[in-house]
XYZ file of C-alpha atoms in Angstrom:
105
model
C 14.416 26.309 -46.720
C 14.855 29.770 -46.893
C 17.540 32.049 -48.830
C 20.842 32.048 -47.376
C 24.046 34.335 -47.820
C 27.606 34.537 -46.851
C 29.570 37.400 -45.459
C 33.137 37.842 -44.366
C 32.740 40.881 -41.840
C 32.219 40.624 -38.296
C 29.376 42.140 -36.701
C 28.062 42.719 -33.415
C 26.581 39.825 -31.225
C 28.261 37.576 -33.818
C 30.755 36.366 -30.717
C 28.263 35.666 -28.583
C 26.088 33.859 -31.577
C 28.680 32.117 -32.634
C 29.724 31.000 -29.344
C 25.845 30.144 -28.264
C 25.457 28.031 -31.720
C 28.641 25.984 -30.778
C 28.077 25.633 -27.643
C 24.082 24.552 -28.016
C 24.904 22.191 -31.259
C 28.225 20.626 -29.933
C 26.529 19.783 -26.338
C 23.186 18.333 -28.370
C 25.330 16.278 -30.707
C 28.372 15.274 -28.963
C 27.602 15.643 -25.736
C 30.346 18.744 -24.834
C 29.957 20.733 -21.700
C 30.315 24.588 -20.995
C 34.328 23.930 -21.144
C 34.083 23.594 -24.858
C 31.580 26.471 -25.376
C 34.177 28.987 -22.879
C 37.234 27.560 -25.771
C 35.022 28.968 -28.665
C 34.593 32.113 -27.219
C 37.922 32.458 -25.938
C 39.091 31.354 -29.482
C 36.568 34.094 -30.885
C 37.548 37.345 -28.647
C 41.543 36.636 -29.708
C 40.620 36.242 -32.992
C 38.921 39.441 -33.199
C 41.348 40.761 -30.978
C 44.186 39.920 -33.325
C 42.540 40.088 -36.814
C 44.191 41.061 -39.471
C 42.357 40.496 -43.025
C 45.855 39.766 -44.827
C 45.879 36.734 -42.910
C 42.484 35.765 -41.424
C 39.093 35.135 -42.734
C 35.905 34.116 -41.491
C 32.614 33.049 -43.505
C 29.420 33.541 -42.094
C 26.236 31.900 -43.374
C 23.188 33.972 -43.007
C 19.487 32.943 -43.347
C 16.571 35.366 -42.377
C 19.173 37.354 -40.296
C 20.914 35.292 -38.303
C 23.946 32.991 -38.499
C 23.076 29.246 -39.771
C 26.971 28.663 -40.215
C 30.705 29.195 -39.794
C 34.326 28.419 -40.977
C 37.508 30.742 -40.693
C 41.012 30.327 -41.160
C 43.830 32.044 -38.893
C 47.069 32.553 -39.386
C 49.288 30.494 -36.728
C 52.857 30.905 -38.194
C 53.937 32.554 -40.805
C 53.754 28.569 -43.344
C 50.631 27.701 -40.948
C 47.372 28.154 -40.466
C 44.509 26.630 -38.591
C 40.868 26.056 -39.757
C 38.038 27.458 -36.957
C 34.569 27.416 -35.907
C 32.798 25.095 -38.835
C 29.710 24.361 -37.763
C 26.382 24.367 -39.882
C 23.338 24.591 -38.134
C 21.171 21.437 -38.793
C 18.409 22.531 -40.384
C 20.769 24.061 -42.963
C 23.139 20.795 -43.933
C 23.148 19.977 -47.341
C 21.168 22.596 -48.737
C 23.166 23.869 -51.881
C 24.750 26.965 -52.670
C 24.270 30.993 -51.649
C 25.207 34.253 -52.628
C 28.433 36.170 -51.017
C 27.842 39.582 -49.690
C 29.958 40.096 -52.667
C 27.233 39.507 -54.865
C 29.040 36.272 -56.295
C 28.191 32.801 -56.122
């Protein structure tokens, strides 16, 4: 499998990607319908709409330029937040570790 990398920025066309892996992966594997992939990308333009990197992160996992995976965390109250978007692309489960844009492990 090839080389993969994590990053914490967001990028262009990574709504839509994000939104277009959810959607395809959660209707293959458990059957969801558009209504789930319009929630993701509602959930994705607030999020970006809203962002603030005090109290929201998201990781995305890169492989041969595009995104194999995804998990942030958002701030919901000021003692809460909420874990988003994990999803690992299949072909990329339980393949080890990769290097943050950071250059860190």
């Amino acid at each position: 499998m090839a080389n993969w990398e994590i990053r914490h920025e967001m990028k262009p066309g990574d709504i839509g990607y994000l939104t277009y892996l959810h959607g395809t992966l959660y209707a293959k594997e458990y059957r969801y319908d558009q209504t789930f992939e319009a929630y993701v990308a509602h959930g994705l333009v607030e999020f970006v709409k809203s962002f603030n990197p005090y109290r929201d992160r998201i990781w995305l996992a890169e492989a041969e330029g595009r995104i194999v995976g995804s998990v942030a965390i958002v701030r919901s109250t000021k003692l809460d937040a909420q874990l988003r978007w994990y999803v690992v692309h299949p072909d990329y489960r339980e393949e080890g570790s990769a290097k943050s844009s950071s250059g860190r492990p």
